Amino acid sequence: MTSPLTVNIDGHQVPVITAKTVVVGTGSAGYCAADRLWEMGHEDVVMVADKVRAGASRNAGSDKQTYYKITLSGGDNDSVRSMAETLYSGGAMDGDNALAEAALSGRSFTRLVDLGVPFPQNRYGEFIGYKTDHDPRRRATSVGPYTSRTMVEMLEKKVRRNGTQVYDQCRVVDVITQRNGDGQLSVQGLLVLRRDVHHDGPDSPYLLFRCRNIVYATGGPAGIYATRVFPNGQWGASGAAYRAGVHGKNLTEWQFGLASTHPKWNVSGTYMQVIPRFVSTDPDGDDEREFLTEAIPDYGRLMSLVFLKGYQWPFDVRKVRDGSSLIDLLVYRETVHRGRRVFLDFRRNPGRDDFDPAALEPEAYQYLEKAGVLFGTPVERLRHMNEPAYQFYLDKNPYVDLEKEMLEVDVCAQHNNGGLTVDAWWQSNVRGFFPVGEAGGSHGVYRPGGAALNSGQVGATRAATYIVAAPEEPSLSDAAFAALARPALDDAASLAAAAARREKDGAPDNTGELLNRIQSLMSAKAGPVRSKESISEALGEIRELAGNYAQLISASKGSRRSMDRVFLVRDILTTAHVYLAAMADYLEHGGRSRGSVLYTDPSGFLPRAGCGQNPDNELDLPEQFRLSLDEGALDGEIQEAALRSSADVDDCAARDRVQGRTEDTGAGEPVFHWRPRRPIPEDDDFFENVWRQFRENGNVY
C-alpha cells in the first residue's frame, strides 16, 4: 500500500492511496470481507467509512434480533438444498445466491462463534434454534436485541488485530471505472470527500484510492425515505454505483414494519405479543382515540391480530385481507391520511381495562399460557416475558419508560431486499466491484427473518474468495490513473464551488431542505402504499431535481456538514431517481401488490376484518388501499436497472425500456430489463471431480 502520487485539482494536491482492494463500509459485512481477505493472505486492503460508529449493523435491531442459519441442533431434517429452496421460494431470488447462502451458512455462523459472538448452545454444544417468519424449520438464533452489533464488535476487533488501515470520515463521491478491451467496465479507483477537512483550508477535501477491487458494504439506501427505522447516520451510497455503471436488481422490493420513531427501533416480537393498546392523537398529542376498534370491533379478534404482529412483524400484503398486516394499514391511515400520531400504550389493555384471555384465538392463548402471562397489563406481561425489552427503552436517548408513558410508532422502511446486482460470487456487472450486505440485491420478494445477517457474511466470504483466486491485474500507471480520475475530480470540485458561490451570492444553504424534500416525497408517494399516479408524480419531481441539481444546490463553504451534504444529497437523489423509475417499470410490466408493498388497483379488493356478523364485508377504508395480489406471477423474473448515461445501452443488460421519456436530463435516465431468475444449480457431488477442480482453481472459475 503506497501513496506516492498526487493529482492537482482546484489548487489542491489530492493524495492518492494505492491498494489492491478497498472495502467501503464498516458494518458486519464490510469487516467480514476485510478479515476474510487478510486471512486468505490478501493483506493489501484498506477500509473506508463515512463514520465508523454509524450504520445499521451497529445500531439497529429488535427485541430478539435474528440470525438465520442451517439447522445445527436436534433431529430436525435439514440440508443445504432444503435451506436453498426455502430462500429461493421467496420469489425473484437467483438460485445460485440461494445455494451459496445455504452452503456457507454453517461456516459463516461458526466463524462468528469462534470470534466471540455468544450464540446460545446447549450443554452438548448444539446451537439451538427457533422458527422465524418465512421459515419452515427452526433455523433462527439470536443473542438478543443487539445480535448484529455484537457481530460488528467481534469482527472489528479481529480486523484491528490484523492491522488493516481504516480511513474514517470519507464520503463516497464517485467510483472510477474504465471500459476494457472486451467492452466490460472494470474498477480502477474510488473518489471520496474527506468530511473532516474544510473546503476553505489548505488541505484537499478529496482523497483518491487507486485499486482494482472494491467490496461495497455501504448498506441499503436508507437515506431515500423520511419514515424509516434505519439508524441515524445510515445513508447508503448506491447512487455512486449507479453513476459508475453498476446495475440494480429487484429495487422495488422493500420491507416495511411498525417501529418506534423516538428512538428508532422495531417493535416486533414481544412488544406485540403482549398486546399493547394502539392510540392515536392529533399533532399536539390531544384527542386520544383507540382507533383499531373502528375497523376491528370484535375484542378477541383485535387482540389476536395484535399478538400475531409479533412474529408476523413485517408488513405483508398477503395478510391485509383479514390478517395481522391490517394493523399496519390502519396505522398508516392514521398517520398519512388523517395526519395523526400513533402510540403504543403498554399501561392499559386494548378495548377495556380488564384482560380477558378467554377471548383470544387458540394460537395466541396457548402461547401466552405457556409464557405464564395470562394476566395484568401489557407492560406487566412484557416485563415477565422479556425484561430486557422493557429495559431497552430506558437505556436509549430519548428514553421512554413504558410503565409511565406511551411509545410513538409508525410504519417505517426497514430493509431493502433489492439492491446492486450480484452474481454467484457477489460480483456485479462491473469487474472488480462486489456489493455485499444490504447494498447487494441478493434477496427476493420474501426472505426469512435474519437471512440478511447470514447473507452479508456469505457474500463477503464469496467476494473475498474470488478476489484472492482471480488473476491479479496491475493497477494503472500514475499518469493513466491521474488522467482517468481527473474528470471525476473536476466534476466534484465544480459542483462544490458552484454550491458555495451560490450561497456566497445570497442564496440560503438548502442542503437540508433538499434532503428533507426528497425523503418526504419518497415516503409519501413510494412507501408501503403506492399507486401508478403517486409514483409518476414523484418521478417527475425527482427527475427535475436530478436534471437541475448543479444549478439548485447552495452550500456554505465554511461548513463541513453543508459541503458533505452536497454530495450526500446528490447520491440520494440519484438513487431515488432509479428506484422510482423501477417502480413505474414494475407496474408497466404487469406487477401487482406483493411482498411488503401495496400497489393501488381500482379493480381490486379492500381488506376486511374477517370476523363479526359480516366477515366477508370490505372495510370502510380509503380507496388507496384497494389492491390485487401478485400471487407469485412474477416470482420467476427479475428486474434489472441501470442508468443510461452510465454505460452504452447496447452493452447494458438493462436496455429494454426507458421509464417516462427518452431524452437525457444530464443525470442519466434509468433503463430496465427483465430476465428469468437463475435456477438453483444442480448437485455436482461426485467427490473425485469436485476435488480435482478444487485443487486446480478452488472452484472459482
XYZ file of C-alpha atoms in Angstrom:
701
model
C 0.000 0.000 0.000
C 1.608 3.221 -1.198
C 0.729 6.874 -1.763
C 3.431 8.382 -3.965
C 1.006 10.155 -6.274
C -0.985 13.364 -6.033
C -3.371 14.842 -8.558
C -3.685 18.625 -8.776
C -7.233 19.919 -8.808
C -8.691 23.292 -7.920
C -5.383 24.450 -6.452
C -5.088 21.409 -4.158
C -2.843 18.384 -4.337
C -5.192 15.411 -3.976
C -3.424 12.438 -2.335
C -3.735 9.013 -3.963
C -3.729 5.829 -1.865
C -2.874 2.692 -3.815
C -4.155 -0.693 -2.606
C -5.269 -3.840 -4.350
C -8.664 -3.823 -2.626
C -10.770 -1.183 -0.903
C -13.619 -2.260 1.389
C -16.212 0.507 1.701
C -18.261 0.258 4.887
C -17.549 -0.804 8.466
C -20.619 -2.896 9.244
C -20.693 -6.651 9.750
C -20.380 -7.408 6.014
C -17.528 -4.944 5.460
C -15.474 -6.133 8.411
C -16.115 -9.744 7.420
C -14.783 -9.078 3.900
C -11.672 -7.321 5.215
C -10.961 -10.122 7.667
C -11.550 -12.894 5.133
C -9.177 -11.197 2.687
C -6.485 -10.891 5.350
C -6.938 -14.498 6.472
C -6.545 -15.664 2.860
C -3.253 -13.815 2.525
C -4.565 -10.728 0.719
C -3.161 -8.096 3.075
C -3.054 -5.166 0.639
C -6.505 -3.985 1.645
C -7.817 -0.802 3.256
C -11.232 0.161 4.562
C -13.213 3.360 4.028
C -16.188 4.635 6.040
C -18.192 7.835 6.235
C -18.466 7.232 10.001
C -17.119 4.089 11.607
C -19.567 4.075 14.514
C -22.655 4.621 12.355
C -24.585 2.145 10.224
C -27.411 -0.344 10.603
C -25.315 -3.327 11.710
C -24.020 -1.466 14.747
C -27.124 0.488 15.680
C -30.213 -1.451 14.620
C -32.040 -4.476 15.985
C -35.262 -5.662 17.576
C -36.409 -7.277 20.790
C -34.700 -10.523 19.713
C -32.702 -9.815 16.561
C -32.494 -12.977 14.484
C -29.594 -14.657 12.689
C -30.693 -17.254 10.116
C -28.571 -20.356 9.540
C -28.776 -24.036 8.669
C -30.087 -26.260 11.492
C -27.315 -27.193 13.937
C -29.281 -28.969 16.658
C -31.783 -31.727 17.330
C -33.194 -34.283 14.941
C -34.961 -31.962 12.507
C -34.303 -32.830 8.890
C -32.364 -30.111 7.100
C -29.839 -29.829 4.295
C -28.077 -27.244 2.191
C -30.512 -27.916 -0.624
C -33.522 -27.591 1.667
C -32.356 -24.245 3.027
C -31.591 -23.015 -0.501
C -35.110 -23.968 -1.594
C -36.581 -22.032 1.340
C -34.657 -18.919 0.320
C -35.474 -19.436 -3.365
C -39.189 -19.875 -2.637
C -39.391 -16.253 -1.535
C -39.672 -15.292 -5.208
C -37.411 -13.399 -7.629
C -34.229 -14.713 -6.000
C -31.406 -16.155 -8.070
C -30.813 -19.807 -7.252
C -27.009 -19.638 -7.176
C -27.188 -16.943 -4.478
C -29.679 -19.057 -2.527
C -27.437 -22.116 -2.742
C -24.337 -20.190 -1.686
C -26.152 -18.596 1.259
C -27.252 -22.040 2.407
C -23.915 -23.768 1.744
C -21.825 -21.180 3.597
C -24.277 -20.506 6.426
C -22.700 -23.049 8.774
C -19.175 -21.837 8.029
C -20.132 -18.195 8.452
C -22.044 -18.837 11.657
C -19.345 -20.871 13.407
C -16.755 -18.280 12.366
C -18.723 -15.687 14.330
C -18.916 -18.046 17.296
C -15.144 -18.518 17.193
C -14.704 -14.732 17.139
C -16.738 -14.421 20.327
C -20.383 -13.867 19.340
C -22.251 -15.699 22.157
C -24.916 -17.570 20.207
C -26.738 -19.872 22.666
C -25.859 -23.571 22.749
C -26.930 -26.390 24.999
C -24.654 -28.405 27.287
C -23.677 -30.703 24.415
C -22.695 -27.911 22.028
C -25.799 -27.860 19.848
C -26.759 -24.393 18.619
C -30.450 -24.371 19.355
C -32.909 -22.577 17.107
C -36.453 -21.343 16.676
C -38.770 -20.602 13.765
C -38.772 -17.124 12.300
C -41.020 -15.627 9.613
C -40.990 -17.496 6.255
C -39.026 -20.302 7.941
C -40.371 -23.896 7.849
C -37.712 -25.136 10.286
C -36.021 -23.950 13.456
C -33.066 -22.283 11.756
C -33.152 -18.973 13.604
C -30.999 -17.970 16.551
C -30.201 -14.766 18.431
C -28.018 -13.196 21.093
C -30.717 -10.671 21.969
C -31.613 -7.220 20.673
C -28.077 -6.419 19.527
C -27.137 -9.506 17.519
C -25.704 -7.544 14.600
C -23.936 -5.072 16.918
C -22.182 -7.943 18.664
C -21.166 -9.324 15.270
C -19.697 -5.959 14.268
C -17.805 -5.568 17.530
C -16.195 -9.006 17.322
C -15.315 -8.624 13.633
C -13.929 -5.129 14.209
C -11.630 -6.399 16.964
C -10.282 -9.033 14.602
C -9.716 -6.576 11.747
C -7.895 -4.183 14.066
C -5.700 -7.045 15.287
C -4.931 -7.756 11.641
C -3.646 -4.201 11.298
C -5.928 -3.264 8.409
C -5.999 0.508 7.962
C -9.382 2.229 8.192
C -9.962 5.656 6.638
C -12.797 7.230 8.594
C -14.889 10.326 7.744
C -14.794 9.635 3.994
C -17.969 10.161 1.913
C -18.070 8.198 -1.346
C -18.261 10.652 -4.245
C -17.605 8.502 -7.322
C -16.475 5.037 -8.319
C -13.841 5.303 -11.052
C -14.207 2.731 -13.827
C -12.720 2.071 -17.239
C -14.028 0.098 -20.195
C -11.743 -2.805 -21.029
C -10.843 -4.127 -24.455
C -13.575 -6.768 -24.089
C -16.142 -3.998 -23.574
C -16.702 -4.661 -19.871
C -16.367 -1.943 -17.275
C -13.798 -2.557 -14.550
C -12.919 -0.869 -11.273
C -9.900 1.416 -11.247
C -10.410 3.526 -8.165
C -12.588 5.486 -5.775
C -13.024 9.206 -5.073
C -14.087 10.244 -1.581
C -14.766 13.503 0.234
C -12.915 13.969 3.490
C -15.734 15.019 5.797
C -13.304 16.269 8.457
C -11.459 18.704 6.149
C -12.655 22.274 5.473
C -13.093 23.271 1.836
C -11.570 26.681 2.516
C -8.476 25.268 4.239
C -5.003 24.442 2.903
C -5.573 20.683 2.559
C -7.545 18.961 -0.168
C -11.004 17.851 0.939
C -10.746 14.955 -1.535
C -8.892 11.669 -1.415
C -8.357 9.162 -4.227
C -7.911 5.406 -3.949
C -6.287 3.542 -6.820
C -7.449 -0.084 -6.691
C -8.667 -2.987 -8.823
C -11.290 -4.308 -6.398
C -13.973 -2.603 -4.340
C -16.052 -4.522 -1.816
C -19.078 -2.257 -1.453
C -20.582 -2.777 2.004
C -22.322 0.580 2.283
C -25.684 -0.752 3.482
C -29.088 -0.154 1.971
C -30.146 3.251 0.599
C -31.766 4.286 3.860
C -31.492 7.965 3.015
C -34.244 7.970 0.409
C -37.070 7.684 2.984
C -38.149 10.061 5.748
C -40.256 7.500 7.627
C -37.622 4.891 8.353
C -36.274 2.864 11.239
C -32.735 2.864 9.853
C -30.473 4.436 12.492
C -29.246 7.999 12.188
C -26.066 8.013 10.137
C -27.118 5.124 7.886
C -27.465 6.639 4.414
C -26.145 4.180 1.845
C -24.121 5.126 -1.214
C -25.888 3.369 -4.073
C -26.055 6.484 -6.264
C -22.304 6.483 -6.914
C -22.517 2.862 -8.000
C -25.324 3.557 -10.490
C -23.434 6.507 -11.933
C -20.419 4.220 -12.393
C -22.413 1.715 -14.440
C -23.335 -0.840 -11.781
C -26.763 -2.362 -12.343
C -29.596 -2.662 -9.845
C -31.802 -5.670 -9.133
C -35.259 -6.054 -7.524
C -35.188 -2.406 -6.469
C -38.938 -2.315 -5.871
C -38.729 -4.841 -3.036
C -38.597 -3.073 0.315
C -39.549 -4.343 3.751
C -41.685 -2.082 5.952
C -42.809 -2.617 9.514
C -44.025 -0.995 12.720
C -41.274 0.815 14.579
C -40.896 3.427 17.265
C -39.761 6.787 15.946
C -38.102 8.324 19.054
C -35.944 6.312 19.498
C -35.869 4.315 16.262
C -36.439 0.635 16.942
C -38.502 -2.223 15.531
C -41.491 -3.059 17.731
C -41.650 -6.710 16.747
C -41.697 -9.881 18.820
C -42.609 -9.460 22.464
C -43.670 -5.838 22.052
C -46.654 -7.042 20.019
C -47.196 -10.431 21.680
C -48.055 -8.749 24.988
C -50.924 -6.973 23.146
C -50.488 -3.234 23.823
C -53.208 -0.688 23.207
C -52.979 1.322 19.940
C -53.834 5.010 20.394
C -53.844 7.956 18.001
C -53.810 11.665 18.819
C -53.857 14.934 16.948
C -50.464 16.529 16.164
C -50.405 18.200 19.599
C -50.966 14.932 21.444
C -54.622 15.640 22.266
C -57.906 13.988 21.182
C -56.848 10.458 22.129
C -58.618 7.647 20.233
C -58.271 3.856 20.277
C -58.623 3.655 16.511
C -58.232 -0.081 15.852
C -61.704 -0.741 17.229
C -63.226 1.238 14.325
C -62.218 -1.490 11.876
C -61.961 -4.482 14.236
C -64.827 -4.265 16.725
C -64.505 -7.908 17.787
C -62.472 -7.773 21.032
C -60.897 -11.221 20.716
C -60.042 -10.813 17.048
C -58.409 -7.441 17.665
C -56.213 -8.800 20.448
C -55.286 -11.880 18.397
C -54.233 -9.825 15.368
C -52.055 -7.587 17.523
C -50.487 -10.698 19.061
C -49.773 -12.149 15.601
C -47.914 -8.957 14.640
C -45.174 -10.202 16.964
C -43.891 -12.905 14.652
C -45.623 -11.668 11.520
C -43.980 -8.307 12.063
C -43.084 -7.175 8.506
C -45.953 -5.623 6.596
C -47.121 -8.369 4.208
C -49.828 -7.654 1.641
C -50.911 -11.296 1.761
C -52.035 -10.656 5.335
C -54.056 -7.480 4.763
C -57.259 -9.165 3.576
C -58.075 -10.496 7.031
C -54.754 -10.933 8.811
C -52.250 -9.163 11.020
C -50.995 -6.708 8.373
C -54.361 -4.990 8.597
C -52.813 -3.426 11.717
C -50.097 -1.767 9.597
C -52.666 -0.336 7.187
C -54.752 1.102 9.993
C -51.673 2.773 11.475
C -50.772 4.108 8.017
C -54.305 5.511 7.665
C -53.937 7.399 10.929
C -50.501 8.893 10.234
C -50.695 9.538 6.480
C -54.376 10.006 5.636
C -55.564 11.569 8.865
C -52.365 13.388 9.848
C -52.454 11.989 13.360
C -49.797 10.478 15.606
C -49.911 6.833 16.718
C -48.701 5.444 20.026
C -48.434 2.079 21.746
C -49.809 2.193 25.282
C -48.427 -0.616 27.444
C -50.114 0.728 30.574
C -53.645 -0.364 29.666
C -55.229 -3.280 27.853
C -56.886 -2.688 24.474
C -60.608 -2.191 24.262
C -61.227 -2.225 28.018
C -59.269 -2.098 31.221
C -59.558 -5.770 32.152
C -57.747 -8.506 30.221
C -59.908 -11.445 29.122
C -57.587 -14.123 27.699
C -60.540 -16.419 27.044
C -61.443 -14.179 24.083
C -58.120 -14.868 22.367
C -57.863 -17.219 19.423
C -56.198 -20.571 20.283
C -52.757 -19.739 18.838
C -52.424 -16.583 20.918
C -53.962 -18.095 24.046
C -51.700 -21.161 24.042
C -48.545 -19.095 23.508
C -49.319 -16.663 26.314
C -50.394 -19.508 28.594
C -47.036 -21.250 28.073
C -45.302 -17.942 28.778
C -47.298 -17.621 32.001
C -48.731 -14.188 31.199
C -52.495 -14.603 31.095
C -52.803 -11.658 33.483
C -52.261 -7.961 34.063
C -51.403 -5.069 31.792
C -49.269 -5.186 28.644
C -46.198 -3.802 30.460
C -46.604 -6.359 33.250
C -46.741 -9.108 30.641
C -43.735 -7.595 28.848
C -41.586 -7.461 31.971
C -42.495 -11.050 32.837
C -41.757 -12.386 29.339
C -38.827 -10.203 28.279
C -37.437 -7.784 30.860
C -34.603 -6.646 28.511
C -37.234 -5.437 26.028
C -38.625 -3.137 28.715
C -35.179 -2.005 29.878
C -34.122 -1.260 26.303
C -36.209 1.921 26.073
C -34.928 3.113 29.453
C -31.375 2.956 28.127
C -31.990 4.969 24.948
C -31.768 8.689 24.254
C -34.506 9.861 24.393
C -35.543 7.235 26.927
C -39.122 6.019 27.319
C -40.499 4.379 30.461
C -43.225 2.083 29.163
C -44.742 1.908 32.646
C -45.370 5.667 32.615
C -45.699 6.894 29.029
C -46.762 5.889 25.559
C -44.390 4.996 22.711
C -44.819 6.740 19.342
C -44.737 4.436 16.309
C -45.204 4.452 12.535
C -44.938 2.107 9.545
C -41.280 2.532 8.608
C -38.878 1.476 5.865
C -36.677 -1.192 7.443
C -34.742 -3.105 4.776
C -34.233 -3.141 1.009
C -34.462 -6.708 -0.284
C -33.207 -5.498 -3.668
C -30.022 -3.601 -4.376
C -26.980 -3.707 -6.624
C -26.823 -6.756 -8.852
C -24.560 -9.654 -7.850
C -23.579 -12.958 -9.430
C -22.769 -16.233 -7.659
C -19.559 -14.654 -6.274
C -21.232 -11.366 -5.318
C -19.500 -9.586 -8.204
C -21.580 -7.038 -10.081
C -21.641 -6.469 -13.832
C -18.613 -4.192 -13.283
C -15.454 -6.269 -12.964
C -13.878 -5.922 -9.537
C -16.969 -4.370 -7.912
C -18.539 -6.572 -5.206
C -21.695 -5.305 -3.424
C -22.159 -7.203 -0.137
C -24.577 -6.903 2.750
C -27.712 -4.848 2.190
C -26.048 -2.935 -0.644
C -26.175 -6.144 -2.711
C -29.520 -7.266 -4.072
C -29.229 -10.972 -3.294
C -32.704 -11.329 -1.740
C -36.014 -11.794 -3.489
C -39.524 -10.676 -2.566
C -39.722 -12.512 0.748
C -36.909 -13.742 2.978
C -36.773 -15.478 6.354
C -36.181 -13.173 9.287
C -32.449 -12.917 9.927
C -31.470 -14.070 6.434
C -29.884 -10.664 5.788
C -27.264 -11.169 8.510
C -26.287 -14.542 7.054
C -26.285 -13.139 3.521
C -23.866 -10.383 4.473
C -21.367 -12.859 5.909
C -21.721 -15.233 2.970
C -21.456 -12.512 0.340
C -18.353 -11.063 1.989
C -16.749 -14.501 2.110
C -17.598 -15.261 -1.524
C -16.256 -11.895 -2.690
C -13.016 -12.326 -0.744
C -12.548 -15.847 -2.088
C -12.965 -14.655 -5.666
C -10.631 -11.682 -5.247
C -7.872 -13.878 -3.838
C -8.249 -16.573 -6.507
C -8.646 -14.323 -9.551
C -5.574 -13.461 -11.628
C -4.064 -10.236 -10.362
C -4.484 -7.303 -12.711
C -1.968 -4.455 -12.393
C -3.088 -1.004 -11.339
C -2.889 1.819 -13.836
C 0.282 3.816 -14.115
C 0.456 7.141 -12.320
C -0.185 9.114 -15.496
C -3.006 6.862 -16.702
C -4.751 6.902 -13.332
C -4.427 10.674 -12.992
C -5.971 11.115 -16.447
C -8.819 8.714 -15.645
C -9.571 10.253 -12.237
C -9.389 13.883 -13.293
C -12.928 14.148 -14.790
C -14.483 12.883 -11.548
C -12.338 15.304 -9.541
C -13.203 18.171 -11.870
C -16.921 17.432 -11.596
C -16.794 17.209 -7.795
C -14.791 20.404 -7.430
C -17.075 22.248 -9.861
C -20.216 21.122 -8.047
C -18.845 22.154 -4.657
C -17.570 25.508 -5.985
C -20.891 26.322 -7.662
C -22.830 25.492 -4.492
C -20.506 27.644 -2.387
C -20.637 30.519 -4.879
C -24.427 30.455 -4.882
C -24.517 30.645 -1.083
C -21.956 33.446 -1.046
C -24.106 35.390 -3.515
C -27.019 35.314 -1.070
C -28.873 32.081 -1.758
C -29.627 30.284 1.521
C -27.945 26.972 2.263
C -30.557 24.491 1.012
C -28.798 21.149 1.503
C -31.005 20.185 4.449
C -34.151 21.433 2.717
C -33.471 19.367 -0.403
C -32.672 16.295 1.666
C -35.954 16.586 3.571
C -37.876 17.253 0.370
C -36.612 14.086 -1.325
C -37.160 11.909 1.733
C -40.668 13.227 2.434
C -41.650 12.807 -1.208
C -40.465 9.197 -1.261
C -42.288 8.293 1.952
C -45.500 9.972 0.813
C -45.552 8.654 -2.759
C -43.452 5.479 -2.796
C -43.621 3.938 0.667
C -45.566 0.838 1.708
C -48.651 2.073 -0.187
C -48.059 3.217 -3.770
C -50.033 3.832 -6.934
C -49.246 4.434 -10.570
C -50.238 8.076 -10.098
C -48.213 8.666 -6.925
C -45.093 7.107 -8.444
C -45.483 9.167 -11.611
C -45.834 12.381 -9.598
C -42.770 11.624 -7.506
C -40.732 10.524 -10.521
C -41.475 13.769 -12.332
C -40.362 15.855 -9.373
C -37.236 13.795 -8.722
C -36.268 13.801 -12.394
C -36.489 17.583 -12.451
C -34.360 17.874 -9.316
C -31.784 15.453 -10.707
C -31.541 17.292 -14.004
C -31.087 20.689 -12.346
C -29.213 19.726 -9.197
C -25.987 21.524 -10.070
C -27.954 24.744 -10.598
C -30.099 24.335 -7.459
C -27.750 23.334 -4.672
C -26.403 26.039 -2.349
C -23.962 25.328 0.465
C -21.692 27.150 2.860
C -18.037 26.615 2.012
C -17.080 27.142 5.631
C -19.360 24.349 6.847
C -18.013 20.815 6.563
C -21.505 19.430 7.159
C -23.005 21.569 4.437
C -20.372 20.615 1.847
C -20.703 16.964 2.833
C -24.435 17.183 2.176
C -23.821 18.477 -1.342
C -22.570 15.011 -2.243
C -24.846 13.089 0.101
C -27.979 14.665 -1.362
C -26.724 14.047 -4.897
C -26.240 10.371 -4.079
C -29.702 10.066 -2.531
C -31.247 11.919 -5.467
C -29.613 9.576 -7.994
C -30.805 6.573 -6.003
C -34.366 7.869 -5.655
C -34.480 8.515 -9.410
C -33.501 4.924 -10.235
C -35.809 3.425 -7.606
C -38.891 5.416 -8.636
C -38.326 4.572 -12.283
C -38.029 0.908 -11.280
C -41.408 1.095 -9.526
C -43.011 2.635 -12.609
C -41.472 -0.052 -14.816
C -42.676 -2.770 -12.430
C -46.273 -1.620 -12.880
C -45.835 -1.335 -16.642
C -44.597 -4.929 -16.625
C -47.849 -6.048 -15.013
C -46.676 -6.030 -11.415
C -49.218 -6.028 -8.596
C -49.113 -5.968 -4.811
C -46.556 -8.323 -3.319
C -44.068 -8.537 -0.505
C -44.218 -5.515 1.753
C -45.789 -3.125 -0.775
C -49.420 -2.412 -1.639
C -49.950 -1.045 -5.169
C -53.371 0.576 -5.524
C -55.614 -1.235 -8.006
C -59.106 0.261 -8.567
C -60.358 -3.146 -9.719
C -59.059 -4.990 -6.654
C -60.437 -5.644 -3.178
C -60.367 -3.785 0.115
C -59.213 -5.542 3.306
C -61.783 -6.947 5.669
C -61.809 -7.692 9.370
C -62.550 -11.376 8.872
C -64.795 -11.583 11.912
C -68.086 -10.499 13.391
C -71.514 -10.618 11.796
C -70.301 -9.876 8.266
C -66.842 -11.473 7.958
C -66.714 -11.095 4.172
C -67.658 -7.420 4.054
C -64.968 -4.997 2.932
C -63.912 -2.439 5.486
C -64.628 1.251 5.127
C -61.071 2.142 4.169
C -59.533 4.633 1.727
C -59.708 3.558 -1.916
C -55.919 3.857 -1.957
C -55.925 0.547 -0.056
C -57.772 -1.331 -2.805
C -55.390 -3.938 -4.185
C -54.862 -7.066 -6.257
C -52.330 -9.643 -5.142
C -49.479 -10.726 -7.370
C -49.984 -14.375 -6.283
C -46.428 -15.213 -7.374
C -46.968 -14.245 -11.021
C -43.539 -12.605 -11.320
C -41.641 -14.864 -8.924
C -39.674 -16.348 -11.820
C -38.497 -12.995 -13.197
C -36.006 -10.392 -12.022
C -35.998 -6.724 -12.971
C -32.562 -5.213 -13.593
C -31.907 -1.471 -13.794
C -29.131 0.819 -14.981
C -28.539 4.478 -15.727
C -28.447 5.165 -19.474
C -25.503 7.552 -19.219
C -23.511 5.091 -17.116
C -22.896 2.570 -19.919
C -23.588 2.096 -23.599
C -27.174 0.919 -23.936
C -26.241 -1.753 -26.479
C -23.820 -3.266 -23.957
C -26.129 -2.940 -21.000
C -28.167 -5.832 -19.624
C -30.840 -3.262 -18.739
C -31.642 -1.878 -22.193
C -35.261 -2.643 -22.967
C -37.198 0.317 -21.639
C -36.577 3.863 -20.515
C -39.185 4.967 -17.968
C -41.052 8.151 -18.680
C -39.092 9.757 -21.514
C -36.026 9.160 -23.630
C -34.151 12.454 -23.545
C -31.268 12.650 -21.088
C -31.617 15.049 -18.160
C -27.872 15.176 -17.636
C -28.142 12.898 -14.609
C -28.829 9.787 -16.706
C -32.097 8.023 -17.461
C -32.885 4.659 -15.840
C -33.389 1.757 -18.254
C -34.742 -1.703 -17.448
C -34.556 -5.315 -18.468
C -36.458 -8.347 -17.167
C -34.807 -11.750 -17.172
C -35.594 -15.222 -15.803
C -34.121 -15.791 -12.373
C -31.193 -18.174 -12.292
C -32.259 -21.642 -11.033
C -30.690 -23.428 -8.081
C -27.671 -25.220 -9.576
C -27.942 -28.981 -9.830
C -25.887 -31.117 -7.474
C -22.292 -31.774 -8.513
C -21.345 -34.163 -5.747
C -19.052 -36.775 -7.295
C -16.157 -36.348 -4.932
C -13.234 -37.030 -7.254
C -14.395 -34.455 -9.822
C -15.064 -31.765 -7.243
C -11.762 -32.478 -5.501
C -9.815 -32.187 -8.752
C -11.492 -28.911 -9.670
C -10.933 -27.545 -6.182
C -7.223 -28.424 -6.292
C -6.821 -26.740 -9.661
C -8.633 -23.452 -9.113
C -10.544 -23.502 -5.857
C -13.755 -23.923 -7.879
C -13.809 -20.200 -8.539
C -13.994 -20.485 -12.326
